[in-house]
Each structure stands twice: as structure tokens, then as C-alpha cells.
mmCIF file of C-alpha atoms in Angstrom:
data_model
loop_
_atom_site.group_PDB
_atom_site.id
_atom_site.type_symbol
_atom_site.label_atom_id
_atom_site.label_comp_id
_atom_site.label_asym_id
_atom_site.label_seq_id
_atom_site.Cartn_x
_atom_site.Cartn_y
_atom_site.Cartn_z
ATOM 1 C CA UNK A 1 -104.257 -77.347 105.498
ATOM 2 C CA UNK A 2 -105.249 -79.937 108.206
ATOM 3 C CA UNK A 3 -103.224 -82.644 105.464
ATOM 4 C CA UNK A 4 -100.263 -79.908 106.001
ATOM 5 C CA UNK A 5 -100.274 -79.844 109.739
ATOM 6 C CA UNK A 6 -100.451 -83.946 109.631
ATOM 7 C CA UNK A 7 -97.974 -84.425 107.638
ATOM 8 C CA UNK A 8 -95.324 -81.728 108.944
ATOM 9 C CA UNK A 9 -96.416 -83.708 112.448
ATOM 10 C CA UNK A 10 -96.005 -87.076 111.670
ATOM 11 C CA UNK A 11 -92.599 -86.356 109.574
ATOM 12 C CA UNK A 12 -91.291 -83.770 111.910
ATOM 13 C CA UNK A 13 -89.220 -86.448 113.882
ATOM 14 C CA UNK A 14 -87.044 -87.195 110.394
ATOM 15 C CA UNK A 15 -86.675 -83.490 108.988
ATOM 16 C CA UNK A 16 -84.798 -82.654 112.523
ATOM 17 C CA UNK A 17 -82.536 -85.420 112.510
ATOM 18 C CA UNK A 18 -82.495 -84.966 108.903
ATOM 19 C CA UNK A 19 -81.462 -81.141 109.810
ATOM 20 C CA UNK A 20 -79.559 -81.752 112.523
ATOM 21 C CA UNK A 21 -77.282 -83.964 109.823
ATOM 22 C CA UNK A 22 -77.403 -81.705 106.822
ATOM 23 C CA UNK A 23 -76.378 -79.009 109.695
ATOM 24 C CA UNK A 24 -73.704 -81.344 110.874
ATOM 25 C CA UNK A 25 -72.066 -82.221 107.720
ATOM 26 C CA UNK A 26 -71.810 -78.236 107.106
ATOM 27 C CA UNK A 27 -69.687 -77.304 110.113
ATOM 28 C CA UNK A 28 -67.833 -80.381 109.519
ATOM 29 C CA UNK A 29 -66.908 -79.282 106.230
ATOM 30 C CA UNK A 30 -66.668 -75.643 106.609
ATOM 31 C CA UNK A 31 -63.937 -76.595 109.483
ATOM 32 C CA UNK A 32 -62.245 -79.123 107.796
ATOM 33 C CA UNK A 33 -61.738 -76.861 105.186
ATOM 34 C CA UNK A 34 -60.216 -74.310 107.487
ATOM 35 C CA UNK A 35 -58.337 -76.449 109.121
ATOM 36 C CA UNK A 36 -57.094 -77.802 106.483
ATOM 37 C CA UNK A 37 -55.877 -74.037 105.328
ATOM 38 C CA UNK A 38 -54.498 -73.434 108.764
ATOM 39 C CA UNK A 39 -52.432 -76.443 108.351
ATOM 40 C CA UNK A 40 -51.226 -75.853 104.983
ATOM 41 C CA UNK A 41 -50.262 -72.191 105.602
ATOM 42 C CA UNK A 42 -48.165 -73.583 108.701
ATOM 43 C CA UNK A 43 -46.509 -76.161 107.098
ATOM 44 C CA UNK A 44 -45.643 -73.383 104.099
ATOM 45 C CA UNK A 45 -44.562 -71.176 106.869
ATOM 46 C CA UNK A 46 -42.646 -73.685 108.743
ATOM 47 C CA UNK A 47 -40.457 -75.948 105.713
ATOM 48 C CA UNK A 48 -40.274 -72.014 103.808
ATOM 49 C CA UNK A 49 -37.133 -71.219 105.724
ATOM 50 C CA UNK A 50 -35.476 -74.459 104.155
ATOM 51 C CA UNK A 51 -36.770 -74.901 100.758
ATOM 52 C CA UNK A 52 -39.633 -72.559 99.075
ATOM 53 C CA UNK A 53 -40.646 -75.083 96.070
ATOM 54 C CA UNK A 54 -40.906 -77.947 98.667
ATOM 55 C CA UNK A 55 -42.967 -75.704 101.186
ATOM 56 C CA UNK A 56 -44.987 -75.205 98.330
ATOM 57 C CA UNK A 57 -45.710 -78.751 96.932
ATOM 58 C CA UNK A 58 -46.338 -80.341 100.057
ATOM 59 C CA UNK A 59 -49.003 -77.566 101.849
ATOM 60 C CA UNK A 60 -50.999 -78.350 98.406
ATOM 61 C CA UNK A 61 -50.501 -81.959 98.809
ATOM 62 C CA UNK A 62 -51.545 -81.802 103.085
ATOM 63 C CA UNK A 63 -54.130 -79.241 101.902
ATOM 64 C CA UNK A 64 -55.639 -82.004 99.518
ATOM 65 C CA UNK A 65 -55.382 -85.132 101.517
ATOM 66 C CA UNK A 66 -57.025 -83.141 104.888
ATOM 67 C CA UNK A 67 -60.527 -81.678 102.847
ATOM 68 C CA UNK A 68 -60.998 -84.847 101.661
ATOM 69 C CA UNK A 69 -60.873 -86.731 104.695
ATOM 70 C CA UNK A 70 -63.043 -83.792 105.779
ATOM 71 C CA UNK A 71 -65.427 -84.706 103.572
ATOM 72 C CA UNK A 72 -65.696 -88.482 104.182
ATOM 73 C CA UNK A 73 -66.475 -87.495 107.424
ATOM 74 C CA UNK A 74 -69.114 -84.384 106.371
ATOM 75 C CA UNK A 75 -70.875 -87.456 104.343
ATOM 76 C CA UNK A 76 -70.598 -90.221 107.067
ATOM 77 C CA UNK A 77 -72.582 -87.687 109.010
ATOM 78 C CA UNK A 78 -75.729 -87.539 106.849
ATOM 79 C CA UNK A 79 -76.154 -91.255 107.046
ATOM 80 C CA UNK A 80 -73.734 -92.551 104.311
ATOM 81 C CA UNK A 81 -71.814 -95.516 105.315
ATOM 82 C CA UNK A 82 -67.920 -94.331 105.144
ATOM 83 C CA UNK A 83 -67.200 -97.809 103.863
ATOM 84 C CA UNK A 84 -69.674 -97.215 100.302
ATOM 85 C CA UNK A 85 -68.072 -93.567 100.307
ATOM 86 C CA UNK A 86 -64.536 -95.460 100.268
ATOM 87 C CA UNK A 87 -65.786 -98.725 97.618
ATOM 88 C CA UNK A 88 -67.368 -96.007 96.019
ATOM 89 C CA UNK A 89 -64.162 -93.741 96.103
ATOM 90 C CA UNK A 90 -61.905 -96.141 94.999
ATOM 91 C CA UNK A 91 -64.018 -96.913 91.645
ATOM 92 C CA UNK A 92 -63.994 -93.980 91.235
ATOM 93 C CA UNK A 93 -60.706 -93.616 91.470
ATOM 94 C CA UNK A 94 -60.068 -96.409 89.238
ATOM 95 C CA UNK A 95 -61.976 -94.338 86.188
ATOM 96 C CA UNK A 96 -59.832 -91.193 87.391
ATOM 97 C CA UNK A 97 -57.102 -92.323 86.692
ATOM 98 C CA UNK A 98 -57.528 -93.669 83.271
ATOM 99 C CA UNK A 99 -59.020 -90.779 82.426
ATOM 100 C CA UNK A 100 -56.925 -88.239 83.833
ATOM 101 C CA UNK A 101 -53.166 -89.995 83.513
ATOM 102 C CA UNK A 102 -51.618 -87.217 81.832
ATOM 103 C CA UNK A 103 -52.660 -85.054 85.411
ATOM 104 C CA UNK A 104 -51.461 -88.211 87.846
ATOM 105 C CA UNK A 105 -48.199 -88.673 85.980
ATOM 106 C CA UNK A 106 -47.394 -85.006 86.045
ATOM 107 C CA UNK A 107 -48.263 -85.262 90.192
ATOM 108 C CA UNK A 108 -45.876 -88.254 90.146
ATOM 109 C CA UNK A 109 -43.474 -86.167 88.264
ATOM 110 C CA UNK A 110 -43.541 -83.590 90.667
ATOM 111 C CA UNK A 111 -42.945 -86.039 93.737
ATOM 112 C CA UNK A 112 -39.791 -87.221 91.387
ATOM 113 C CA UNK A 113 -38.522 -83.484 91.680
ATOM 114 C CA UNK A 114 -39.371 -83.162 95.214
ATOM 115 C CA UNK A 115 -37.433 -86.344 95.933
ATOM 116 C CA UNK A 116 -34.570 -85.587 93.549
ATOM 117 C CA UNK A 117 -34.441 -81.929 94.239
ATOM 118 C CA UNK A 118 -32.591 -81.060 90.261
ATOM 119 C CA UNK A 119 -33.359 -77.404 91.879
ATOM 120 C CA UNK A 120 -34.547 -74.672 94.174
ATOM 121 C CA UNK A 121 -36.870 -71.824 93.525
ATOM 122 C CA UNK A 122 -34.628 -69.134 92.166
ATOM 123 C CA UNK A 123 -32.368 -71.576 90.132
ATOM 124 C CA UNK A 124 -31.443 -70.799 86.956
ATOM 125 C CA UNK A 125 -32.277 -74.012 84.450
ATOM 126 C CA UNK A 126 -31.998 -75.350 81.070
ATOM 127 C CA UNK A 127 -34.179 -77.574 80.167
ATOM 128 C CA UNK A 128 -36.363 -78.421 76.279
ATOM 129 C CA UNK A 129 -34.136 -75.275 75.400
ATOM 130 C CA UNK A 130 -35.507 -73.119 77.274
ATOM 131 C CA UNK A 131 -33.669 -71.382 79.513
ATOM 132 C CA UNK A 132 -34.521 -69.146 82.626
ATOM 133 C CA UNK A 133 -35.110 -68.940 86.554
ATOM 134 C CA UNK A 134 -37.281 -71.557 88.598
ATOM 135 C CA UNK A 135 -40.470 -69.186 90.874
ATOM 136 C CA UNK A 136 -42.483 -72.136 91.372
ATOM 137 C CA UNK A 137 -43.323 -76.273 91.280
ATOM 138 C CA UNK A 138 -46.872 -77.212 91.919
ATOM 139 C CA UNK A 139 -48.695 -80.254 91.845
ATOM 140 C CA UNK A 140 -49.041 -80.329 88.224
ATOM 141 C CA UNK A 141 -46.338 -78.194 86.959
ATOM 142 C CA UNK A 142 -43.531 -76.012 87.179
ATOM 143 C CA UNK A 143 -43.285 -72.567 86.344
ATOM 144 C CA UNK A 144 -39.967 -71.511 85.071
ATOM 145 C CA UNK A 145 -39.462 -67.449 83.970
ATOM 146 C CA UNK A 146 -37.689 -66.730 80.868
ATOM 147 C CA UNK A 147 -34.889 -63.956 80.243
ATOM 148 C CA UNK A 148 -37.385 -61.621 78.077
ATOM 149 C CA UNK A 149 -39.799 -61.505 81.158
ATOM 150 C CA UNK A 150 -42.190 -64.558 79.559
ATOM 151 C CA UNK A 151 -43.790 -67.084 82.086
ATOM 152 C CA UNK A 152 -43.249 -71.072 80.442
ATOM 153 C CA UNK A 153 -45.507 -73.288 82.551
ATOM 154 C CA UNK A 154 -44.219 -76.970 82.345
ATOM 155 C CA UNK A 155 -46.110 -80.775 83.098
ATOM 156 C CA UNK A 156 -44.156 -81.412 85.664
ATOM 157 C CA UNK A 157 -44.152 -84.976 84.108
ATOM 158 C CA UNK A 158 -42.122 -83.466 80.849
ATOM 159 C CA UNK A 159 -39.136 -82.058 83.180
ATOM 160 C CA UNK A 160 -39.348 -85.169 85.577
ATOM 161 C CA UNK A 161 -37.868 -86.722 81.946
ATOM 162 C CA UNK A 162 -36.298 -84.115 80.284
ATOM 163 C CA UNK A 163 -32.588 -83.408 80.479
ATOM 164 C CA UNK A 164 -31.933 -80.792 83.046
ATOM 165 C CA UNK A 165 -29.032 -78.317 83.125
ATOM 166 C CA UNK A 166 -29.023 -76.498 86.579
ATOM 167 C CA UNK A 167 -26.681 -73.604 85.672
ATOM 168 C CA UNK A 168 -26.762 -71.474 88.423
ATOM 169 C CA UNK A 169 -23.770 -69.992 90.521
ATOM 170 C CA UNK A 170 -22.651 -67.879 92.227
ATOM 171 C CA UNK A 171 -19.772 -67.463 89.447
ATOM 172 C CA UNK A 172 -19.845 -67.955 86.463
ATOM 173 C CA UNK A 173 -17.689 -68.024 83.356
ATOM 174 C CA UNK A 174 -17.099 -65.331 80.728
ATOM 175 C CA UNK A 175 -15.104 -66.530 77.299
ATOM 176 C CA UNK A 176 -14.493 -64.459 74.507
ATOM 177 C CA UNK A 177 -12.225 -64.582 71.154
ATOM 178 C CA UNK A 178 -10.337 -61.593 69.606
ATOM 179 C CA UNK A 179 -7.963 -61.764 66.681
ATOM 180 C CA UNK A 180 -5.190 -59.240 66.067
ATOM 181 C CA UNK A 181 -2.896 -58.926 63.174
ATOM 182 C CA UNK A 182 0.238 -61.574 62.336
ATOM 183 C CA UNK A 183 2.203 -58.457 62.696
ATOM 184 C CA UNK A 184 1.351 -58.405 66.534
ATOM 185 C CA UNK A 185 3.940 -59.215 69.517
ATOM 186 C CA UNK A 186 1.933 -62.240 70.867
ATOM 187 C CA UNK A 187 3.615 -61.133 74.433
ATOM 188 C CA UNK A 188 2.162 -57.551 73.861
ATOM 189 C CA UNK A 189 -0.935 -58.410 73.303
ATOM 190 C CA UNK A 190 -1.126 -60.670 76.359
ATOM 191 C CA UNK A 191 0.304 -58.239 78.547
ATOM 192 C CA UNK A 192 -2.053 -56.141 77.275
ATOM 193 C CA UNK A 193 -5.311 -57.984 78.166
ATOM 194 C CA UNK A 194 -3.947 -59.273 81.405
ATOM 195 C CA UNK A 195 -3.588 -55.609 82.763
ATOM 196 C CA UNK A 196 -6.757 -55.013 80.950
ATOM 197 C CA UNK A 197 -8.385 -57.285 83.383
ATOM 198 C CA UNK A 198 -6.715 -56.552 86.448
ATOM 199 C CA UNK A 199 -7.919 -53.453 85.905
ATOM 200 C CA UNK A 200 -11.702 -54.552 86.652
ATOM 201 C CA UNK A 201 -13.044 -55.021 90.320
ATOM 202 C CA UNK A 202 -15.800 -57.249 88.873
ATOM 203 C CA UNK A 203 -13.646 -59.605 87.271
ATOM 204 C CA UNK A 204 -12.844 -62.261 89.743
ATOM 205 C CA UNK A 205 -9.191 -62.767 90.464
ATOM 206 C CA UNK A 206 -9.778 -65.311 93.261
ATOM 207 C CA UNK A 207 -10.024 -67.440 89.412
ATOM 208 C CA UNK A 208 -6.641 -67.864 87.383
ATOM 209 C CA UNK A 209 -7.923 -65.934 84.245
ATOM 210 C CA UNK A 210 -6.720 -67.680 80.998
ATOM 211 C CA UNK A 211 -5.200 -65.753 77.937
ATOM 212 C CA UNK A 212 -3.703 -68.048 75.034
ATOM 213 C CA UNK A 213 -4.001 -67.973 71.180
ATOM 214 C CA UNK A 214 -5.682 -71.296 70.486
ATOM 215 C CA UNK A 215 -6.141 -70.532 66.712
ATOM 216 C CA UNK A 216 -4.123 -69.265 63.826
ATOM 217 C CA UNK A 217 -7.520 -68.175 61.551
ATOM 218 C CA UNK A 218 -7.074 -67.001 58.234
ATOM 219 C CA UNK A 219 -6.455 -63.369 58.915
ATOM 220 C CA UNK A 220 -5.343 -63.345 62.608
ATOM 221 C CA UNK A 221 -3.931 -64.709 65.788
ATOM 222 C CA UNK A 222 -7.229 -65.569 68.018
ATOM 223 C CA UNK A 223 -6.172 -65.433 71.591
ATOM 224 C CA UNK A 224 -9.362 -66.962 73.916
ATOM 225 C CA UNK A 225 -10.253 -64.680 77.161
ATOM 226 C CA UNK A 226 -11.480 -66.656 79.586
ATOM 227 C CA UNK A 227 -12.949 -64.659 83.210
ATOM 228 C CA UNK A 228 -15.169 -65.410 85.546
ATOM 229 C CA UNK A 229 -17.517 -62.770 87.356
ATOM 230 C CA UNK A 230 -20.305 -62.719 89.773
ATOM 231 C CA UNK A 231 -23.846 -63.327 88.681
ATOM 232 C CA UNK A 232 -25.076 -60.102 91.016
ATOM 233 C CA UNK A 233 -22.650 -58.284 88.924
ATOM 234 C CA UNK A 234 -24.755 -58.680 86.077
ATOM 235 C CA UNK A 235 -22.563 -61.053 82.867
ATOM 236 C CA UNK A 236 -22.974 -59.654 79.787
ATOM 237 C CA UNK A 237 -22.372 -56.383 81.416
ATOM 238 C CA UNK A 238 -19.109 -57.233 82.798
ATOM 239 C CA UNK A 239 -18.239 -58.906 79.307
ATOM 240 C CA UNK A 240 -19.611 -56.089 77.396
ATOM 241 C CA UNK A 241 -17.343 -53.470 79.453
ATOM 242 C CA UNK A 242 -14.410 -56.282 79.106
ATOM 243 C CA UNK A 243 -14.287 -56.290 74.904
ATOM 244 C CA UNK A 244 -14.642 -52.192 75.685
ATOM 245 C CA UNK A 245 -11.496 -51.694 77.718
ATOM 246 C CA UNK A 246 -9.576 -54.147 75.469
ATOM 247 C CA UNK A 247 -10.272 -52.635 72.207
ATOM 248 C CA UNK A 248 -9.192 -49.269 73.844
ATOM 249 C CA UNK A 249 -6.396 -50.696 75.019
ATOM 250 C CA UNK A 250 -5.252 -52.281 71.759
ATOM 251 C CA UNK A 251 -5.855 -48.771 69.761
ATOM 252 C CA UNK A 252 -3.519 -47.130 72.555
ATOM 253 C CA UNK A 253 -0.706 -49.653 71.337
ATOM 254 C CA UNK A 254 -1.950 -49.518 68.312
ATOM 255 C CA UNK A 255 -2.620 -53.419 67.694
ATOM 256 C CA UNK A 256 -4.910 -53.958 64.948
ATOM 257 C CA UNK A 257 -8.236 -56.203 64.618
ATOM 258 C CA UNK A 258 -8.131 -56.990 61.733
ATOM 259 C CA UNK A 259 -11.480 -57.779 58.811
ATOM 260 C CA UNK A 260 -11.612 -60.698 56.568
ATOM 261 C CA UNK A 261 -9.459 -59.815 53.782
ATOM 262 C CA UNK A 262 -9.569 -61.107 50.307
ATOM 263 C CA UNK A 263 -6.673 -60.888 48.525
ATOM 264 C CA UNK A 264 -7.132 -61.098 44.597
ATOM 265 C CA UNK A 265 -4.017 -61.330 42.186
ATOM 266 C CA UNK A 266 -4.701 -60.822 39.037
ATOM 267 C CA UNK A 267 -1.941 -62.623 36.387
ATOM 268 C CA UNK A 268 -1.294 -60.642 32.645
ATOM 269 C CA UNK A 269 -0.952 -63.289 30.040
ATOM 270 C CA UNK A 270 1.862 -62.278 27.275
ATOM 271 C CA UNK A 271 0.788 -62.057 24.055
#
């Protein structure tokens, strides 16, 4: 017991200084985490008004940098030389960079996407045979919501090096090819189709529609119909309604929509 007391008395100043250093390091780490989170939220809230994807990416980057600085300060409070820490981090950084080159490529790809800004949140894009709405851009990947509800998560490095088609627009063109019988009057058919288009409120009248023959098919005169509609009205629904109305109008005016026919001639040889 006496030996323990002597040990504690002799090492008490060292234990006190070590305890204070550990407490300081913990406080620095805790406050570093708090301030990193605080700055991340503030930056995200400020930049969200301009671009949510940009805000999310920069906020994540600021959080990582702030917390890294706080951890270096915490280690310095323990008496570890910061120059040694930076040297170790530099050496470790090279090894980590070699081991995680794919992840670092994704971070670099994310930075490229942020700088070039080929899309923003909510944009409809087509990439690598995938078509969907952009939900988020993080440090390592980009999330795209597919039309069937599935979520595609793609590494930023693949997106930065891929061909991106941004099809976001308030309006979208609807195209449909309709065949009528060769005996049909071209002007009457064109007039019927234009009347149907004019009667539909969901078709944008500011964009001139196109109605005309674009092909002489084996069994029909093929009219190409091109109109514009707003995305908010639902492109597939507008297209379906257009087809239904044209079919009804053709039936009312006895305009034939022919089906594929095959004429077979039988020749009887004389005996």
C-alpha cells in the first residue's frame, strides 16, 4: 500500500498534466465536430437557395476539412508535434491514395461535375443507358432515380467521363406516325388531325405542330405528327389522349387505318 502511495505521489504531476492534456484533446475533438457540423449546415442552407447539389457537395467537403483540422489540433494538445503529424499524414496520404485511387478518382470526378455543372438536382439525364432524375451528388457518387422508382448510385468518376444527355425542359416533343389508306384524301386527313390538336388544351399551341406525309408505306400513307406538351401535364398521358382522339375522329369521318395485307395471286396453268 505504501508503495502505491509513493508511486502516486511521485507521478501525480505527470498524471495531472496527462489528464489535462487528454481532457483538452477531447474538448477540442468534441467542439471540432460541433463546429464542423454547424458550418456544414450553415453552408448548405446558404447555398441550397442557388443549387442543392452544389450546396450538399461543398458542405460535405467543408465538414471533412474542419474536422480534420480539429483532430490535428487535438493531437497537438496531447503533446504530439504537429509537424510530425503532418509528415505522417503526408506519408499515409500517399499510401492511402494508391490504395484508394478509385475513390479519389470519384472525388475528383465530383469536383469536375460541380465545376462544369452539366446537371442540377431534379434534372432528367440519360447516362450509360440509364434515364432518370438526379437526386443528389455526394463526394463519391451520384444518385439517380429511375422511372420505375429504383435508385441508381453511380461513381462520380464514371459520370465525369461519360456522355451525359440532359433532357430537362419545361416542354417535350411528342412524335407519332399514323398510317391511313391510300384512298384517303390527304387534305381532309391533315385537317382532321389539326382539329384534334387544336381541341387539346394540354398541347402547347405556342410551338407550331407538324402534320405531314413522311413516308409512302407498303399499305398506307404515313403521316408524322409532332406536337409539344409540358412535362407537368405528363407526356405519356398527352400522347395517349392524342392517339385516342385521332382514332375517334378517323372513325367518325370513315378514314381507314389499314393493317398489313398480303395479296396472293393464284395462276392456273392451262392443261
